[in-house]
XYZ file of C-alpha atoms in Angstrom:
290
model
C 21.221 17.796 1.427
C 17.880 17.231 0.244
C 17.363 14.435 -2.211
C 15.456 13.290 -5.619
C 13.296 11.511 -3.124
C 9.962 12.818 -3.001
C 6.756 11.683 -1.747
C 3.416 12.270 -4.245
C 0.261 12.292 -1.954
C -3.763 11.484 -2.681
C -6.423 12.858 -0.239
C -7.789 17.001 -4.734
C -5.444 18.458 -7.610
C -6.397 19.787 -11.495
C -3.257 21.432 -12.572
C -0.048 19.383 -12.050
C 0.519 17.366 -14.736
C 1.135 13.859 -13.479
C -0.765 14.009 -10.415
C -4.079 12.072 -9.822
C -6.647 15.046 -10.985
C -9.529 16.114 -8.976
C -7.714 14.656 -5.868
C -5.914 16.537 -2.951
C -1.569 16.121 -2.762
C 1.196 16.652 -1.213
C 5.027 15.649 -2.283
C 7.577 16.189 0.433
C 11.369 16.017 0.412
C 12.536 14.277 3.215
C 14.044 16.806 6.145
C 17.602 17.711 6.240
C 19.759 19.644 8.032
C 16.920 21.344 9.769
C 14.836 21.700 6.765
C 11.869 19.715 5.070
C 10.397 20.674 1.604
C 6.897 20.197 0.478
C 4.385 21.438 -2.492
C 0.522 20.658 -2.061
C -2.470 20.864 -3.678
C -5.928 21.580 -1.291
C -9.859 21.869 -3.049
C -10.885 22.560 0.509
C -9.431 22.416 3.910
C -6.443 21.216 4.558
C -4.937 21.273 7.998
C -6.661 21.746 11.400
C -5.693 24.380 14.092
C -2.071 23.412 14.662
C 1.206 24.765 15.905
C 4.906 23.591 15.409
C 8.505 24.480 16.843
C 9.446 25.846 12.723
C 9.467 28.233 11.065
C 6.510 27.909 8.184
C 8.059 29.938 4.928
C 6.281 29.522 1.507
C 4.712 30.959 -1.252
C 1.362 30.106 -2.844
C 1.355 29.211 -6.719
C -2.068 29.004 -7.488
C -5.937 30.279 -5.964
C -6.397 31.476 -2.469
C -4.730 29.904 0.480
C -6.661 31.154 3.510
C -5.694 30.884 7.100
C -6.199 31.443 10.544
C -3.317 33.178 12.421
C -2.831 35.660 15.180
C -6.700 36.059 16.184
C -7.230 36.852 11.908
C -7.958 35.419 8.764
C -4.666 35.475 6.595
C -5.269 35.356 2.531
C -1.941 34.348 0.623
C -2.378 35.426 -3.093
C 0.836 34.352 -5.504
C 3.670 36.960 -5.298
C 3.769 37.138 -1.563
C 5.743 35.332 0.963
C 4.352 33.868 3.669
C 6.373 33.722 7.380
C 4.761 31.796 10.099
C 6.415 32.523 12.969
C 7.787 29.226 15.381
C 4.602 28.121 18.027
C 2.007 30.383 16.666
C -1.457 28.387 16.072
C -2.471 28.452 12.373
C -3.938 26.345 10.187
C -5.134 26.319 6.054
C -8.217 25.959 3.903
C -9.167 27.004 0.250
C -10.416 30.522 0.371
C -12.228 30.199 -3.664
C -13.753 26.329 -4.786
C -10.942 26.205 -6.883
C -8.751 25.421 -4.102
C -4.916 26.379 -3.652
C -1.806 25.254 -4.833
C 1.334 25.612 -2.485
C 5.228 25.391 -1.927
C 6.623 25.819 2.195
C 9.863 25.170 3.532
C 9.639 24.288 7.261
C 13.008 25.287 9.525
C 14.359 25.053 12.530
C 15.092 28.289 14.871
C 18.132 26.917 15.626
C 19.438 27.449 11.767
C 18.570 30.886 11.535
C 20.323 31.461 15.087
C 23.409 29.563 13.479
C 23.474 32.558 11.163
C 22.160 35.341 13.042
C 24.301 34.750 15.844
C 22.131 35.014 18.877
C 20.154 37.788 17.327
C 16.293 37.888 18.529
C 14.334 35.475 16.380
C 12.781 37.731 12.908
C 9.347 38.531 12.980
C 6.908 39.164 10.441
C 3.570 40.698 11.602
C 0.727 39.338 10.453
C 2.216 36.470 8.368
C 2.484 37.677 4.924
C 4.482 39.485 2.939
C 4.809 41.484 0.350
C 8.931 42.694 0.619
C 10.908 41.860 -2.941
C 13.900 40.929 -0.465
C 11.744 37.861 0.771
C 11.085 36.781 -2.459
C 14.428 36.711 -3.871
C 15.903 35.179 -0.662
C 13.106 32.703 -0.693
C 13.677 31.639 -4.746
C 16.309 29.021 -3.915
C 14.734 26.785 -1.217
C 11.464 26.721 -2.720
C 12.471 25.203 -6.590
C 10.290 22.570 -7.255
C 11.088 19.197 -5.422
C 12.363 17.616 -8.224
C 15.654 19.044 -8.267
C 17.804 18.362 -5.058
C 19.382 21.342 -3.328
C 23.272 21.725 -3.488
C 24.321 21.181 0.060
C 26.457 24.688 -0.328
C 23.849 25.773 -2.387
C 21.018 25.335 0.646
C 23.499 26.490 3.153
C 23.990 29.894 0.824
C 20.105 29.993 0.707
C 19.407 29.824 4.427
C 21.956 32.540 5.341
C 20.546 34.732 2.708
C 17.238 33.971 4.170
C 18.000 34.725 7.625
C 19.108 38.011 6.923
C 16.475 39.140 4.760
C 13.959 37.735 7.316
C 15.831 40.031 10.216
C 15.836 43.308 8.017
C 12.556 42.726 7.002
C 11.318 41.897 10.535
C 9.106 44.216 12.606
C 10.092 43.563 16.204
C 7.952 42.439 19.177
C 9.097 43.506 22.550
C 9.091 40.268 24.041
C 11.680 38.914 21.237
C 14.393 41.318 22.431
C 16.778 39.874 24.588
C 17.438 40.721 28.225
C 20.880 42.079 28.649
C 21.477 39.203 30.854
C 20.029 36.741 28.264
C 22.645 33.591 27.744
C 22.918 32.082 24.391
C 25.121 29.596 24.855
C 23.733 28.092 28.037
C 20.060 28.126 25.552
C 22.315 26.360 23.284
C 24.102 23.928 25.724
C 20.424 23.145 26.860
C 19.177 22.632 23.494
C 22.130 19.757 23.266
C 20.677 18.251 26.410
C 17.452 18.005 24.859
C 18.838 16.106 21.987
C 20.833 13.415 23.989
C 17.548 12.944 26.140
C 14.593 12.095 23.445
C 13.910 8.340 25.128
C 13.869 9.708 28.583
C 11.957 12.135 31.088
C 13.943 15.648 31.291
C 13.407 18.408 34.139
C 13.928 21.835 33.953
C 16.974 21.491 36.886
C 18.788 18.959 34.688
C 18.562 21.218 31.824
C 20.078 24.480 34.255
C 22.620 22.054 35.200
C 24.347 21.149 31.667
C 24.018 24.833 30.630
C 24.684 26.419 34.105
C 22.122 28.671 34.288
C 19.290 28.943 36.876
C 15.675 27.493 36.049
C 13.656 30.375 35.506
C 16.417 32.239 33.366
C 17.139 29.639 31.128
C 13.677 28.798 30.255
C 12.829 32.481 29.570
C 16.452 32.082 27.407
C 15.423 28.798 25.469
C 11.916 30.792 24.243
C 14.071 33.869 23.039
C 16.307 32.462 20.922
C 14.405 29.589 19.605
C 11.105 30.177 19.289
C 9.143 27.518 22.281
C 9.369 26.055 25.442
C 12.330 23.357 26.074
C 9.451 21.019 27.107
C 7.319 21.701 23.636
C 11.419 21.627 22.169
C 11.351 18.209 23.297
C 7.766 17.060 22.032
C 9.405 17.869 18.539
C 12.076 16.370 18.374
C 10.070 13.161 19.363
C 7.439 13.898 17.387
C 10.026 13.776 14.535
C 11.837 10.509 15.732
C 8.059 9.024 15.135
C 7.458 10.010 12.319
C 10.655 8.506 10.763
C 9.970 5.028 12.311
C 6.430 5.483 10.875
C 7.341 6.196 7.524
C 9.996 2.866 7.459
C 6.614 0.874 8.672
C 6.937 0.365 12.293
C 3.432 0.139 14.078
C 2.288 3.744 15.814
C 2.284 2.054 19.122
C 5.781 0.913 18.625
C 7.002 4.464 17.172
C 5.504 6.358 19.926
C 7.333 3.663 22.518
C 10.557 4.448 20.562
C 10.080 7.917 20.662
C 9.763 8.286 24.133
C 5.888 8.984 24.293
C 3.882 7.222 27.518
C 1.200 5.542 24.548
C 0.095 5.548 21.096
C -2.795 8.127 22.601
C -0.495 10.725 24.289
C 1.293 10.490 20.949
C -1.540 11.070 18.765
C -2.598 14.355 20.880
C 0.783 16.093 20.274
C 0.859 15.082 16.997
C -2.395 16.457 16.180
C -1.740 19.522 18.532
C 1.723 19.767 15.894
C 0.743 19.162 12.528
C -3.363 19.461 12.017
C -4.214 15.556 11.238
C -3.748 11.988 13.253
C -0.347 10.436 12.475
C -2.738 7.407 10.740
C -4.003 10.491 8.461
C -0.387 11.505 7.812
C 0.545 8.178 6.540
C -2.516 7.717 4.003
C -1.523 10.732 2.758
C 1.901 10.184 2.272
C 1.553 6.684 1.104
C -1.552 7.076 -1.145
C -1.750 5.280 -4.970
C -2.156 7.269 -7.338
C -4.003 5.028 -9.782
């Protein structure tokens, strides 16, 4: 699953040992299977106002990691979990000068579904917590990045998660499904969506693979996964792009590739997605660390 492979990043750090000191970082596993793996270092501010398709799971090491989420200020102290739920805006700065350290695993709905079975997706209000069943559940997937996850291992790890995640949850009334609520035609959709990333998709295409009527299958696709099958989409090109960018294809090429009109309309969701310009992103995953 994931590999040795990591990524060490410049932008402020003062306690890893073999990291660039005084400088920001990031090291990230590359994704697999529906996860990604990263650990980061902030003095300051981090990531703008952002929101992505994932779940956002981690656990801060070090200082104060302080956020805005849900119309509040979040502050993650070490011991607790954090839980970002799929779509909701957030973003992350340094809440002492000493800045924060971090570690976040980023999954897809669709993982947790494979394990939950259709179950509404787990909530946790407010986006921290403080429940012993998250941390133990959590240990496993966020190890430091040096050691590659076991593929049975990770696959043990998630379904633990899952479950703690969905006893732990508090439940919002708009995550519990109609009784008429389809998942398979959600999921049948969802398959559409992945065959489609190079070309335009409408709503009546997607209710014709899964056989389900416009409106109903929309309202289906948000319950059990977390967003919009249009903002779906985005995603999954958003991550196509950033896999060309990262083997050195030109933006406007990657966003061509990926389905995107221009390098501009690609640039907006990516910002709108992950809190810095995709040229950003690639300094800071590219960055010597002399």
């Amino acid at each position: 699953m994931q590999t040795d492979d990591t990524t060490a990043v410049s932008t402020t750090n003062t306690a890893t040992p073999g990291l660039h000191p005084n400088r920001d970082w990031i090291r990230r596993a590359p994704a697999q299977d529906g996860v990604e793996r990263i650990e980061a270092f902030f003095q300051r501010n981090g990531y703008a106002l952002h929101r992505h398709d994932t779940y956002a799971i981690g656990r801060t090491l070090a200082g104060v990691q302080s956020f805005h989420y849900r119309h509040s200020v979040r502050n993650s102290l070490p011991g607790g979990t954090m839980v970002l739920h799929p779509d909701e805006a957030h973003d992350g700065q340094a809440g002492t000068d000493e800045g924060f350290r971090y570690r976040m695993i980023y999954v897809e709905p669709a993982v947790f579904q494979a394990a939950l079975g259709g179950k509404p997706l787990p909530f946790i209000e407010g986006g921290l917590s403080d429940d012993p069943r998250l941390a133990h559940a959590t240990q496993a997937l966020l190890q430091g990045l040096d050691r590659a996850l076991d593929p049975l291992e990770q696959d043990d790890a998630l379904f633990d998660l899952a479950h703690a995640l969905d006893a732990v949850s508090s439940a919002r009334p708009v995550q519990r499904p109609r009784p008429s609520a389809d998942f398979r035609a959600a999921q049948l959709a969802r398959d559409y969506l992945h065959a489609s990333l190079e070309q335009p998709v409408t709503l009546d295409e997607l209710a014709a693979a899964s056989g389900r009527d416009r409106w109903s299958l929309s309202r289906d696709f948000r319950t059990f996964f977390g967003t919009s099958p249009h903002r779906y989409l985005t995603m999954r090109r958003l991550d196509a792009a950033r896999q060309s960018i990262l083997r050195g294809i030109a933006l406007v090429d990657a966003a061509a590739a990926a389905g995107f009109a221009d390098q501009s309309h690609m640039t907006r969701h990516f910002v709108a997605a992950y809190g810095v310009t995709p040229s950003r992103w690639l300094r800071m995953l590219t960055a010597d660390l002399r």
